[in-house]
Coordinates of C-alpha atoms in Angstrom, one line a residue:
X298 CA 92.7 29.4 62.0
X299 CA 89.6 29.1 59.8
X300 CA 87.4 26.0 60.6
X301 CA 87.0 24.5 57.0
X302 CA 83.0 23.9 55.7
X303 CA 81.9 20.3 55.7
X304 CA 79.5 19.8 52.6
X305 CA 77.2 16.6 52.8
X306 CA 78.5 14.1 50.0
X307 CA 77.0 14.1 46.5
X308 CA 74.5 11.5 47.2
X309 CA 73.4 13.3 50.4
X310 CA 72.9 16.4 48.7
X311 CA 70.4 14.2 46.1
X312 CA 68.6 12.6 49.0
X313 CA 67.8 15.7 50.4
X314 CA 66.2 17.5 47.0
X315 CA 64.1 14.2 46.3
X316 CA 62.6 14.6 49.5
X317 CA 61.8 18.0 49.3
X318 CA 61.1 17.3 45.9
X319 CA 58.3 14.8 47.4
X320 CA 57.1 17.7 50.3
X321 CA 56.3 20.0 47.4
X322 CA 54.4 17.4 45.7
X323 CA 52.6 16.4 48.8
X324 CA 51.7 19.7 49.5
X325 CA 50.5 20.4 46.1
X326 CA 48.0 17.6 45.9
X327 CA 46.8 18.1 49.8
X328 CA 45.7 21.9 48.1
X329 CA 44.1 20.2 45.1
X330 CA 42.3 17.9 47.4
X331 CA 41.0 20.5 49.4
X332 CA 39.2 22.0 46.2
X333 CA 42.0 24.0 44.7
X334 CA 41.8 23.3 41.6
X335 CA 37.7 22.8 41.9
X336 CA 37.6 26.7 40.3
X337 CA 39.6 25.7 37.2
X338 CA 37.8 22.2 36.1
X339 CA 34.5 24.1 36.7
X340 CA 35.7 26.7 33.9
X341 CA 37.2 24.8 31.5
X342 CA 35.7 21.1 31.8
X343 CA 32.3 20.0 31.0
X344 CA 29.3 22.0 31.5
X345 CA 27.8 20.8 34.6
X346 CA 24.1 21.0 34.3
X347 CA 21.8 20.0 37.9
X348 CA 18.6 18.4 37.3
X349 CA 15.3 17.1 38.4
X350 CA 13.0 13.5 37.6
X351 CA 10.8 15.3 35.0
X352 CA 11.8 18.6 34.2
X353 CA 12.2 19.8 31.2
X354 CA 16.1 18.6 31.2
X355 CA 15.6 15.3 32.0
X356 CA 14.0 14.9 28.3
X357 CA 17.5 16.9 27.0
X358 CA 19.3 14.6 28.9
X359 CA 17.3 11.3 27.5
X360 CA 17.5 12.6 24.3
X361 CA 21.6 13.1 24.5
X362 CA 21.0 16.0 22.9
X363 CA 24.1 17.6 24.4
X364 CA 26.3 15.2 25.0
X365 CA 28.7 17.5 26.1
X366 CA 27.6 18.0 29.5
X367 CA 27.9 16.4 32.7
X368 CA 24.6 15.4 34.6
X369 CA 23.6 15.3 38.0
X370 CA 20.3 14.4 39.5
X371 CA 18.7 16.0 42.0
X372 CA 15.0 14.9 44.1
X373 CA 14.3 18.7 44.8
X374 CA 14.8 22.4 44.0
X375 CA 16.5 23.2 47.5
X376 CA 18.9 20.2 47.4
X377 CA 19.7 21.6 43.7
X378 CA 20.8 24.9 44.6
X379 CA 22.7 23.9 47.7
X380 CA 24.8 22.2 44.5
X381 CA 25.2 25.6 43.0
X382 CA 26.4 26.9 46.4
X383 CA 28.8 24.3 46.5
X384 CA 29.9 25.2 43.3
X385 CA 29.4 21.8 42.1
X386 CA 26.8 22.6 39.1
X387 CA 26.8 25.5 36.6
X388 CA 23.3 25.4 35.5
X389 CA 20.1 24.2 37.6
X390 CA 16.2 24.2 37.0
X391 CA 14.1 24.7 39.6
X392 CA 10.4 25.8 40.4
X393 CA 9.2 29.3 42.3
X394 CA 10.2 28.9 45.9
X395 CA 13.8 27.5 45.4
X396 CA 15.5 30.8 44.0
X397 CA 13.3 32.3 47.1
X398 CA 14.8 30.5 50.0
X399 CA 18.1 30.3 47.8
X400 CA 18.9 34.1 47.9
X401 CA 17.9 34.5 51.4
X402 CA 20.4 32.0 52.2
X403 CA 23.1 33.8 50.3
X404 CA 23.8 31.8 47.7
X405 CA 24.8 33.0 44.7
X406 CA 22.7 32.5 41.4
X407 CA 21.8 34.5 38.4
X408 CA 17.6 33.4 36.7
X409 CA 18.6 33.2 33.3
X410 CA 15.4 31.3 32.0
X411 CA 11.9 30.3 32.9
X412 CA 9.1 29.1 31.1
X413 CA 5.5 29.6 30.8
X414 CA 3.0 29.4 33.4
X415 CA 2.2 25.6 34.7
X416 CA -0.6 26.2 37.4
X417 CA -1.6 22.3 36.8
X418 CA 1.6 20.3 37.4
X419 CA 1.4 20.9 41.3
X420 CA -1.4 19.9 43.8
X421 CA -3.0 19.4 46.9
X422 CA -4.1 15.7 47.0
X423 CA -6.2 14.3 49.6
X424 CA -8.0 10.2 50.0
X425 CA -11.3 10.6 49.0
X426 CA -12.9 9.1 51.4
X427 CA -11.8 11.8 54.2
X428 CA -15.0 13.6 53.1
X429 CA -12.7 16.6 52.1
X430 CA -14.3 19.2 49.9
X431 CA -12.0 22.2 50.0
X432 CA -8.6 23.2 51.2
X433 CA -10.7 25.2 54.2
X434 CA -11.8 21.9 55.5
X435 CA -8.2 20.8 56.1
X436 CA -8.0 23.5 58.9
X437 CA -6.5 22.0 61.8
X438 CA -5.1 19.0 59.4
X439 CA -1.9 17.9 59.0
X440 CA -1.0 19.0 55.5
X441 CA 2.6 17.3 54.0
X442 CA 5.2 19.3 51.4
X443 CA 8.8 19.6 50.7
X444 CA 10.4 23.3 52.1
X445 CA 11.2 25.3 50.3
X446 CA 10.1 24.1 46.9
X447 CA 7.5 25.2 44.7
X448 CA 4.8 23.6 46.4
X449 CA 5.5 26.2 49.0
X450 CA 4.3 29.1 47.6
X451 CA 1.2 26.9 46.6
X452 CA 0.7 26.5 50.2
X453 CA 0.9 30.3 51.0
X454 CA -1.7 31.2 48.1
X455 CA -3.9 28.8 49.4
X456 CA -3.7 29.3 52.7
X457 CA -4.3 33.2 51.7
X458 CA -7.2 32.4 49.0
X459 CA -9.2 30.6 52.3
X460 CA -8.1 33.3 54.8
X461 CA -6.3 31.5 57.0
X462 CA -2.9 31.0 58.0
X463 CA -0.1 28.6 58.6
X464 CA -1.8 28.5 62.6
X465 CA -5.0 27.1 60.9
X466 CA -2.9 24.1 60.1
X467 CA 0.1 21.4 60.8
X468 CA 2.7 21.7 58.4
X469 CA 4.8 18.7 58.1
X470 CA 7.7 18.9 56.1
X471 CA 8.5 15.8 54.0
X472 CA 10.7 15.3 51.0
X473 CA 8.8 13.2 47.7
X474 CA 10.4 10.1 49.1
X475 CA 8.8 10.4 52.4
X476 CA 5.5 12.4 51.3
X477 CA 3.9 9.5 49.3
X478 CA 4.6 6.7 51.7
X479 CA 3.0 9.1 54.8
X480 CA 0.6 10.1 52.6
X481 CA -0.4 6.8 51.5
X482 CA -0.4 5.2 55.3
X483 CA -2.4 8.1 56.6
X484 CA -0.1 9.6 58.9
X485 CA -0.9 13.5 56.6
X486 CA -4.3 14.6 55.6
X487 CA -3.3 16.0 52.6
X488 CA -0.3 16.4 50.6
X489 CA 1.3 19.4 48.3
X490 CA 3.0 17.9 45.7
X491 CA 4.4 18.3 41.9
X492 CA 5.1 16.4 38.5
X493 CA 5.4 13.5 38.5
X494 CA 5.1 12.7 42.4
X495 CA 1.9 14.1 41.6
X496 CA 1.3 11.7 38.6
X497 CA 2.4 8.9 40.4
X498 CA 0.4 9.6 43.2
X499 CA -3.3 9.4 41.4
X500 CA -4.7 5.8 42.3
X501 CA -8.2 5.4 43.0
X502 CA -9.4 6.3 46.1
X503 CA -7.0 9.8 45.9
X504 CA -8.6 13.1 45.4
X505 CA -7.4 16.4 44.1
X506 CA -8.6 19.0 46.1
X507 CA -6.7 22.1 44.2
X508 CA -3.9 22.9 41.9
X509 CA -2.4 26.3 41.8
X510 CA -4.6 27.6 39.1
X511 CA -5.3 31.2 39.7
X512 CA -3.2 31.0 42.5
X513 CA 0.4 30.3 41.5
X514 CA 2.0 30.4 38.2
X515 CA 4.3 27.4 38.9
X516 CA 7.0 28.2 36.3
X517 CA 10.2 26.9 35.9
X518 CA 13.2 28.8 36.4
X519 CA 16.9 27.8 35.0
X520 CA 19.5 29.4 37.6
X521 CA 23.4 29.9 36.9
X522 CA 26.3 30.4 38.7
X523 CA 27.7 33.7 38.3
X524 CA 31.0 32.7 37.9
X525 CA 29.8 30.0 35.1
X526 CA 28.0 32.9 33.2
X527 CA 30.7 35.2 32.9
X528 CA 33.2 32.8 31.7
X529 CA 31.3 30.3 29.7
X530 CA 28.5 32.1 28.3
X531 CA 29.0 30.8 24.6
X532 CA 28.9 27.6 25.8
X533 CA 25.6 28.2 28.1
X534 CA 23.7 29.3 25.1
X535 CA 24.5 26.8 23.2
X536 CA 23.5 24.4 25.5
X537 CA 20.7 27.0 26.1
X538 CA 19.1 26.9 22.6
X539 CA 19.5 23.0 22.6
X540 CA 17.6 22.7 25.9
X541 CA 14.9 25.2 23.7
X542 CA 14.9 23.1 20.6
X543 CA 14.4 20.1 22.3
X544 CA 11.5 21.4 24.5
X545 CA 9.5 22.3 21.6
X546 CA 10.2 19.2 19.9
X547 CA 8.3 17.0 22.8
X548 CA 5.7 19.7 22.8
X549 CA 5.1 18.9 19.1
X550 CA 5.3 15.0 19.2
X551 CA 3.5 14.3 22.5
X552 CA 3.6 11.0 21.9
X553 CA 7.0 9.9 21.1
X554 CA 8.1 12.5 23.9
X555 CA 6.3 10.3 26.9
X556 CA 8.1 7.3 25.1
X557 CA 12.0 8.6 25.6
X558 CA 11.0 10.3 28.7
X559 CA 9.4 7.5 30.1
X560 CA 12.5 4.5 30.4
X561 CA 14.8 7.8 31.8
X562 CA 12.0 8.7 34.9
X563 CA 11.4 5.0 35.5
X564 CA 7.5 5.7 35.4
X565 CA 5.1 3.8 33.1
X566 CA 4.8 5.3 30.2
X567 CA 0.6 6.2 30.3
X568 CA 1.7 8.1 33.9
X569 CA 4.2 9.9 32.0
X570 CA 1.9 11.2 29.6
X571 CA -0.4 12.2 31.5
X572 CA 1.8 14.3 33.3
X573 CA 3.2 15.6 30.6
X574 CA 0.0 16.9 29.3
X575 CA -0.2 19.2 32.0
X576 CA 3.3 20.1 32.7
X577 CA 5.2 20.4 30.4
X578 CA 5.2 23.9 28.5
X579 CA 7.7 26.1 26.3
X580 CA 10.7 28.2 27.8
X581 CA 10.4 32.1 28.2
X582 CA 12.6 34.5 28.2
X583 CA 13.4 36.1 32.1
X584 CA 12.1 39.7 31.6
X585 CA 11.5 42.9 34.4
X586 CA 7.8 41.6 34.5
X587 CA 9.3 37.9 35.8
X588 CA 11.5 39.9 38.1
X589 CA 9.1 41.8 39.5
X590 CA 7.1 38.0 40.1
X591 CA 9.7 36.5 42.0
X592 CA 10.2 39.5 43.6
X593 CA 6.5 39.4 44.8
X594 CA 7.0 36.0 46.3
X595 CA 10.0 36.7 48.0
X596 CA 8.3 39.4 50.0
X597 CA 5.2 37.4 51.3
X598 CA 7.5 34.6 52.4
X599 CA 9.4 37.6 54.0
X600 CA 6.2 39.0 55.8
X601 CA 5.1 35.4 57.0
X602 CA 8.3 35.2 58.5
X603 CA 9.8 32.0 56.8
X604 CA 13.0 33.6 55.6
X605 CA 14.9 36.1 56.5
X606 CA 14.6 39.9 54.8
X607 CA 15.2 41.9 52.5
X608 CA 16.1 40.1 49.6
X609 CA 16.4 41.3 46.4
X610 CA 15.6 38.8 43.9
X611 CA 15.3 41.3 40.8
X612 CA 18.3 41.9 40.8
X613 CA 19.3 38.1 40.3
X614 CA 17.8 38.3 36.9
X615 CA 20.2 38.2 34.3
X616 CA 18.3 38.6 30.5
X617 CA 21.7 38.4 28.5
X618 CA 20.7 35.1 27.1
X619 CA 16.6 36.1 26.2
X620 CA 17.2 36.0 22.8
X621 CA 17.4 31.8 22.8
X622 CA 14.2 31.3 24.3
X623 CA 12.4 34.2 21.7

């Protein structure tokens, strides 16, 4: 005799989908927290643009000239491109060193802009009354700078252009925030520092002892996500050629550019201008000579052992959107 089948009554059966309804649900949003769906906002929400106090975005970004965007500040270079290996920015600007230590740590980045040379917007300042007359006499010192930024490089040349090595002195590394006040209290001799740390940092009693002129070119660099650049590449040159128009629209009206960049950096207006008159200079387009530049650097911070080699940064260099910056 066959045993009949039990079936669980009608509102059993409807239990039992709602809650595996509710699993499925679960599961789905545990995925998206994870980052699942990271990938897909990335592509197709805004632009996501990583900047620093100063650079030449921050004045696109106080003049809302692209609205369109999403913004993201960022005190350094290095802590900007750990961003873009997060995948949490599309488009960064840095200086020299950052795409340097950047792709010897792996991450991945294309240099899709730079900008003219801008030897005078980085530093080495000292207090005057330390009797300091050249970077040789800070052998031995304790000399302050943030790793892996542009300042970096600065401290190689230098270090090279007085023939002598980091041995000759005692690097301490320090970001901005904690430069100035060790700076200021005496606990460094000297300190490597950028616009507008740099500005900020010129009361009386501070000395400049060099800037990187003839020594470094200090340029600017605008990196990109690979992934951001093959999908949304009408939509980073367009963002591109705003970031171009409004560059050379401060560097035209001087004036009324330290006045809107001014209230967005926090920084007293005459500071702001003053480091602005050194710093600020037109984009350029990335070609094999700026390849070839980076390339350069990457291989005497190879040689001196501070990152790992080889690395090949000309091949980072992606010219597909020269034509804006023309």
């Amino acid at each position: 005799m066959r045993t009949p089948s039990i079936s669980p009554p009608p509102y059993r059966r409807r239990l039992v989908t709602a809650a595996l309804t509710a699993v499925a649900l679960l599961a789905t949003a545990a995925v998206s927290a994870c980052g699942g769906s990271a990938g897909a906002a990335g592509d197709t929400g805004k632009l996501r643009i990583g900047y620093q106090r100063f650079g030449g975005l921050s004045l696109v970004k106080a003049r809302g000239a692209t609205p369109d965007v999403e913004w993201s500040l960022f005190e350094s270079g290095p802590a900007l491109t750990e961003a873009l290996k997060a995948g949490s920015i599309d488009i960064g600007q840095v200086g020299e060193a950052p795409p340097v230590f950047a792709a010897a740590g792996k991450i991945p980045f294309s240099v899709i802009g730079t900008s003219a040379p801008i030897p005078q917007g980085e530093a080495v300042l000292v207090k005057a009354d330390r009797g300091f007359r050249s970077f040789a006499d800070l052998k031995g010192r304790t000399v302050a700078l943030n790793k892996g930024s542009n300042v970096h490089w600065l401290l190689v040349r230098l270090l090279e252009a007085n023939h002598m090595t980091l041995k000759d002195i005692q690097v301490k590394y320090l970001k901005p925030a904690e430069g100035r006040p060790a700076f200021d209290s005496g606990q460094v001799d000297a300190w490597v520092i950028w616009d507008p740390y740099f500005a900020l940092a010129e009361q009386p009693g501070v000395q400049v002892l060099a800037d990187a002129t003839g020594l470094a070119s200090n340029r600017e660099y605008v990196l990109a996500s690979p992934d951001a650049v093959a999908k949304r590449s009408d939509e980073i040159r367009s963002f591109l050629k705003s970031y171009r128009e409004v560059t050379d629209w401060g560097i035209a009206h001087p004036e009324e550019r330290a006045a809107t960049l001014a209230p967005e950096l926090k920084i007293a207006q005459d500071v702001t201008a003053r480091a602005l008159d050194r710093s600020a200079r037109p984009l350029a387009p990335v070609t094999t000579a700026i390849g070839d530049e980076l390339q350069a650097i990457t291989d005497s911070f190879i040689a001196l052992g501070l990152i790992p080699g080889p690395v090949d940064l000309r091949s980072r260099v992606d010219s597909r959107f020269s034509e804006v910056f023309q």
